[in-house]
CSV table of C-alpha atoms in Angstrom, one decimal:
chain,number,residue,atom,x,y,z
A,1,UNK,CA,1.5,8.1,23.3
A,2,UNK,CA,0.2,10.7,25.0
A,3,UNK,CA,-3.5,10.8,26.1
A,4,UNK,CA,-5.9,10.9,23.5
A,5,UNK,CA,-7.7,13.9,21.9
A,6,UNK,CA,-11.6,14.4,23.0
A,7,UNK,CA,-13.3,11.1,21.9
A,8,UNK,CA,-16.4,10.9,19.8
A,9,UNK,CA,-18.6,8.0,20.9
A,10,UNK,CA,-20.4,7.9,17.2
A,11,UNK,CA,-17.0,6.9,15.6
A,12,UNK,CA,-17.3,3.5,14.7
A,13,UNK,CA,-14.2,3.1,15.5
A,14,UNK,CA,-14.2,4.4,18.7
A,15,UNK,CA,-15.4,1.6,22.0
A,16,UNK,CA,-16.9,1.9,25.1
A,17,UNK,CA,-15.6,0.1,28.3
A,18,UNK,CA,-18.0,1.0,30.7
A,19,UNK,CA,-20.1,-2.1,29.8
A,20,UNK,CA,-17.1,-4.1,31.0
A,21,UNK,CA,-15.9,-2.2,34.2
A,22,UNK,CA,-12.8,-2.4,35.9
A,23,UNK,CA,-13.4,-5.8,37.8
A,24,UNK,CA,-10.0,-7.7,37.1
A,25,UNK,CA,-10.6,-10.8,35.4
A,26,UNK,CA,-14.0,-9.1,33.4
A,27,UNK,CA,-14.4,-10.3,29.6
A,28,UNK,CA,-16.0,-8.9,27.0
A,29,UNK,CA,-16.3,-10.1,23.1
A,30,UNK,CA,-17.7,-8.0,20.2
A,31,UNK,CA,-18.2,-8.0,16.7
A,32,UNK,CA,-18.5,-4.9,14.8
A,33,UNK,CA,-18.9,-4.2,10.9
A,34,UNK,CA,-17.3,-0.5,10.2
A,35,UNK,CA,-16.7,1.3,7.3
A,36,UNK,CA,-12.6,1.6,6.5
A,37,UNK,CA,-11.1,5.0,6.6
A,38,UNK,CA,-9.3,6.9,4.3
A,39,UNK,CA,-6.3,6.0,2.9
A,40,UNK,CA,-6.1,2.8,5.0
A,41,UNK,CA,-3.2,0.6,3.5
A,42,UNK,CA,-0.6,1.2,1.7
A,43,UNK,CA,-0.9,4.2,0.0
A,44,UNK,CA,-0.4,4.1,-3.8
A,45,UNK,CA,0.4,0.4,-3.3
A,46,UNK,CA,-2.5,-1.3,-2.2
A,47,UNK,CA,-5.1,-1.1,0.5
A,48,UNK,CA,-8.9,-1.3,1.6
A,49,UNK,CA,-11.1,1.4,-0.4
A,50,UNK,CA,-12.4,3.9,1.4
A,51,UNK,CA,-15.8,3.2,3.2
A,52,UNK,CA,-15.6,-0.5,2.3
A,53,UNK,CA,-16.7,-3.1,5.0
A,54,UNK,CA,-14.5,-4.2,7.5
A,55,UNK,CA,-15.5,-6.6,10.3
A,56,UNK,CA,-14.2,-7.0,13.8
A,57,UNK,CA,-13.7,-9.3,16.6
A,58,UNK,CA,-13.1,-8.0,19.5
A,59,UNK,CA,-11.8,-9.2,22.9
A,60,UNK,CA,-11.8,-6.4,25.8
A,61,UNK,CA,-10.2,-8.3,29.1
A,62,UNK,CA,-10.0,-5.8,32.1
A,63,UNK,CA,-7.1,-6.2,33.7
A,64,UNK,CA,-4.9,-3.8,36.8
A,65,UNK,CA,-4.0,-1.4,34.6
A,66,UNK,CA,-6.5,-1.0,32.0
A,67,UNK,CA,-8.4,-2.9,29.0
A,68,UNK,CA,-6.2,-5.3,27.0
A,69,UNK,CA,-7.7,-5.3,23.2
A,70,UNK,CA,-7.3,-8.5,21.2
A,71,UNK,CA,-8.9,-8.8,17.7
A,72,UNK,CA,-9.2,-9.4,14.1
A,73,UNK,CA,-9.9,-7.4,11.6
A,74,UNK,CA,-11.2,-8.6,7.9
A,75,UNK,CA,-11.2,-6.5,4.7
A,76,UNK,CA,-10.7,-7.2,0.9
A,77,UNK,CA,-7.6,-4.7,0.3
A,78,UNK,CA,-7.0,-3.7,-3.6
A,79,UNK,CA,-4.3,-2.6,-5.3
A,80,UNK,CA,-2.3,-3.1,-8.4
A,81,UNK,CA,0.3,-5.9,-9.8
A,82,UNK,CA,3.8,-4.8,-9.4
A,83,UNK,CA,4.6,-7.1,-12.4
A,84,UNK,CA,1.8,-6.5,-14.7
A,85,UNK,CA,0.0,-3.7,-13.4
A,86,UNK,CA,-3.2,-5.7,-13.7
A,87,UNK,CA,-5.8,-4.6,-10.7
A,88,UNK,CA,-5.4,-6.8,-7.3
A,89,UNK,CA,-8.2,-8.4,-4.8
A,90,UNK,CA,-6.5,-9.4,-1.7
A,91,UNK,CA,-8.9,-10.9,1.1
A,92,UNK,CA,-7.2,-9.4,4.4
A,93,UNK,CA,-7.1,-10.5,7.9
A,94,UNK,CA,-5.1,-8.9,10.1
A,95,UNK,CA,-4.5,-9.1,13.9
A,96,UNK,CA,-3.8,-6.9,17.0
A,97,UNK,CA,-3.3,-6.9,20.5
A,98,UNK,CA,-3.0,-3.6,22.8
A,99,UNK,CA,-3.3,-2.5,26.5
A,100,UNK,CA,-5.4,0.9,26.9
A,101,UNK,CA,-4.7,1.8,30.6
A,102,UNK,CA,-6.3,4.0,32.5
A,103,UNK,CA,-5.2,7.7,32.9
A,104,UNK,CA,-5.2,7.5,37.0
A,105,UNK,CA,-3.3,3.7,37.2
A,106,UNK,CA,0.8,3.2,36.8
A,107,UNK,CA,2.1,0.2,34.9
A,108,UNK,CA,1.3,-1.3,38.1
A,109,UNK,CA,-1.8,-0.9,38.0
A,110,UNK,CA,-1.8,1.8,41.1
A,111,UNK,CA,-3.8,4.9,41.5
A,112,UNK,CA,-1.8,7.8,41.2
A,113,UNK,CA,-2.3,11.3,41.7
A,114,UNK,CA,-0.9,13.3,38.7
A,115,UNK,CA,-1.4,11.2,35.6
A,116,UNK,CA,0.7,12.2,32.7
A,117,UNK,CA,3.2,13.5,34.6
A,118,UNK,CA,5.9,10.7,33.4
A,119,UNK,CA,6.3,11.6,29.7
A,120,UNK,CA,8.4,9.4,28.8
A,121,UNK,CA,5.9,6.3,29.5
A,122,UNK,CA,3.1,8.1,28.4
A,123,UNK,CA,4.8,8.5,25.3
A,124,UNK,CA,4.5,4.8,24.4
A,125,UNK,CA,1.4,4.3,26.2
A,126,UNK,CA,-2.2,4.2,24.5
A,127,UNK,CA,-5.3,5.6,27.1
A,128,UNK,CA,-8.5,5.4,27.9
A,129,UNK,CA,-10.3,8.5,27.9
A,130,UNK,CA,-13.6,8.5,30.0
A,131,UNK,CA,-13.9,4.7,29.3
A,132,UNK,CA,-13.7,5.3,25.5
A,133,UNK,CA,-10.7,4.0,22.9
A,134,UNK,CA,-10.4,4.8,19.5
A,135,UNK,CA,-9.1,1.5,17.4
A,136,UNK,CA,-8.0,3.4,14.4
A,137,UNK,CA,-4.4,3.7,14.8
A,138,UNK,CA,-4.1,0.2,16.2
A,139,UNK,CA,-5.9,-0.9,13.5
A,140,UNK,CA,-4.2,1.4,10.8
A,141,UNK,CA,-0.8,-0.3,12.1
A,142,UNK,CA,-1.9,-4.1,11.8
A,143,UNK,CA,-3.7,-3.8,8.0
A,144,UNK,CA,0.0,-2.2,6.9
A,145,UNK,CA,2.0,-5.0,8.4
A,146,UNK,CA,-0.4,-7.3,6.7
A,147,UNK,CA,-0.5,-5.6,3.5
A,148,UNK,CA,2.3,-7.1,0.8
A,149,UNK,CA,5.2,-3.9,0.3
A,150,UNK,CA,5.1,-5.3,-3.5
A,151,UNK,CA,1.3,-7.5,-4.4
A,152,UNK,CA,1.0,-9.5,-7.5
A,153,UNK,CA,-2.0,-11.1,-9.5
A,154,UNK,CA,-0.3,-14.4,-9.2
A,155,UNK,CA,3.5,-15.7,-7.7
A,156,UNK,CA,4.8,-16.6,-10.9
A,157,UNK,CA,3.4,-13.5,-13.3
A,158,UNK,CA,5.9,-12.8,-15.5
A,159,UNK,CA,5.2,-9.0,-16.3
A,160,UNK,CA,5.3,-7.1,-19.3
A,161,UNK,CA,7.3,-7.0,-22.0
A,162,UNK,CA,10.2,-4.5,-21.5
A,163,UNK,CA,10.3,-3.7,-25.8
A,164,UNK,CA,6.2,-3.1,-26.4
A,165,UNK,CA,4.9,-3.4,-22.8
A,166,UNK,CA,2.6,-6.7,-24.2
A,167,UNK,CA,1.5,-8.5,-21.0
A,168,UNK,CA,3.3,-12.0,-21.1
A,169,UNK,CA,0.9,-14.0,-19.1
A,170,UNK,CA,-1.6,-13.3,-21.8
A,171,UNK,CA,0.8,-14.6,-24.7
A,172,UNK,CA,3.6,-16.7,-23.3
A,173,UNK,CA,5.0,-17.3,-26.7
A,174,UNK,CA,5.5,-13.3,-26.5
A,175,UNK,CA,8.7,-12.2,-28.5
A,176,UNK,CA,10.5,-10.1,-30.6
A,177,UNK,CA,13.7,-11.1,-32.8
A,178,UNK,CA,16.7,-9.6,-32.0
A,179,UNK,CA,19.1,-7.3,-33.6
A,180,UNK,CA,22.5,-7.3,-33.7
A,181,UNK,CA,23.3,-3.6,-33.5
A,182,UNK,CA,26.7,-4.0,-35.7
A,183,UNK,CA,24.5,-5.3,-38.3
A,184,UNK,CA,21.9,-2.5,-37.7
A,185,UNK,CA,24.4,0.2,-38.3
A,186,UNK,CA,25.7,-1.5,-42.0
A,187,UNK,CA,22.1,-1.7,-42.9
A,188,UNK,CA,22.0,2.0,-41.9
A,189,UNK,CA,24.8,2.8,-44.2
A,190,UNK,CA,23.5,0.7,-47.2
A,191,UNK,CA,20.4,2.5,-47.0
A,192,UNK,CA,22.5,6.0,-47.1
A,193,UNK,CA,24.3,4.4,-50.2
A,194,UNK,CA,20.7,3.3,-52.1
A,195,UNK,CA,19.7,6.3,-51.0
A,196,UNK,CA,22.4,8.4,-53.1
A,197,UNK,CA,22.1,6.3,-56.3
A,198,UNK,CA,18.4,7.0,-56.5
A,199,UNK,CA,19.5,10.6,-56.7
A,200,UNK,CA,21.7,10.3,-59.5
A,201,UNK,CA,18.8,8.3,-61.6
A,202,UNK,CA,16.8,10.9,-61.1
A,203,UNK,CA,18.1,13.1,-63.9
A,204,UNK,CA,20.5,15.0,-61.9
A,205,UNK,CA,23.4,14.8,-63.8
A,206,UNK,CA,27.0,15.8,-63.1
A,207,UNK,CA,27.7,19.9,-63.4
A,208,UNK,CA,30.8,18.6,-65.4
A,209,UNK,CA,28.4,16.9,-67.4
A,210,UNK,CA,26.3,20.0,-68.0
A,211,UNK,CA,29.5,22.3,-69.2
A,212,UNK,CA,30.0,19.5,-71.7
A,213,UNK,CA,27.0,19.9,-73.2
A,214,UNK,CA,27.0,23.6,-73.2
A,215,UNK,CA,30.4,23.3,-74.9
A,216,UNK,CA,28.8,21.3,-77.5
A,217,UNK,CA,26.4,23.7,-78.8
């Protein structure tokens, strides 16, 4: 990746590494409470609600070539059953580990004169940016690789019922009787047969019936 954008030290998601220096060896731990960002899961499957708490451990270790991250992250995620479609608490913990190196070192950890000038490392490569790192994409990656592709209230939730959509967990004798569809279709015509004696009870006679009678008089 290439370098990042102008930090903003009052993100809470964004740390600062001056504290730790670049002494080799140097270790620092921290512990941070933030508020989650938008859309941060899954989106329209599951994920952490915007603004909710998320707390951090942190481990910066200085190191030739920059600040290696290591840390946990904890959130309660929500979402919805797959199965059921009943809503979904999910108490997260996800983990991460990154090296932010410093714009003027190679992999080597060497000074060098023009950084950025090798793209194609850069490109894969996170930076620090006057001592500052921003933890949200790191951290965006982790919770999704954490995050069930498909949650459920419970392993063995048996859904909803594909006739009424009843939800079978709440009524596991849940059924409906089933009908032969050869049968459904005589019961169809014996109600088209019913149907046309009914009409002839009804007083509407036969016209053959009616000349008859006008003969008669």
């Amino acid at each position: 990746m290439a370098a990042n954008a102008r930090l903003d030290h009052r993100n809470p998601l964004v740390f600062d590494t001056h504290e730790l220096g670049r002494r080799p060896g140097a270790l620092q731990r921290l512990t941070r409470t933030v508020p989650a960002p938008r859309d941060f899961g899954i989106q329209g499957v599951i994920g952490v609600p915007d603004g909710a708490p998320v707390e951090l451990e942190l481990r910066l270790e200085s190191v030739m070539e920059g600040v290696l991250v290591t840390g946990t992250a904890r959130a309660t995620a929500q979402g919805e059953c797959v199965r059921c479609l009943e809503p979904v608490g999910l108490e997260l913990e996800a983990e991460f580990q990154e090296m932010f190196s410093y714009p003027d070192a190679d992999d080597r950890g060497r000074v060098i004169a023009e950084p950025g000038d090798d793209v194609e490392d850069d490109e894969d490569r996170l930076f620090l940016e006057d001592g500052l790192f921003d933890l949200e994409p790191l951290l965006r990656d982790a919770v999704v690789l954490a995050l069930p592709m498909q949650p459920v209230c419970q392993e063995d939730c048996p859904g909803l019922c594909s006739e009424c959509g009843a939800r079978l967990a709440d009524d596991p004798d849940h059924h409906h009787d089933a009908v032969d569809i050869r049968w459904a279709a005589l019961q169809g015509l014996a109600d088209t047969m019913t149907g046309g004696e009914k009409d002839e009870m009804s007083g509407d006679a036969p016209r053959s019936a009616r000349v008859d009678e006008k003969q008669e008089k």
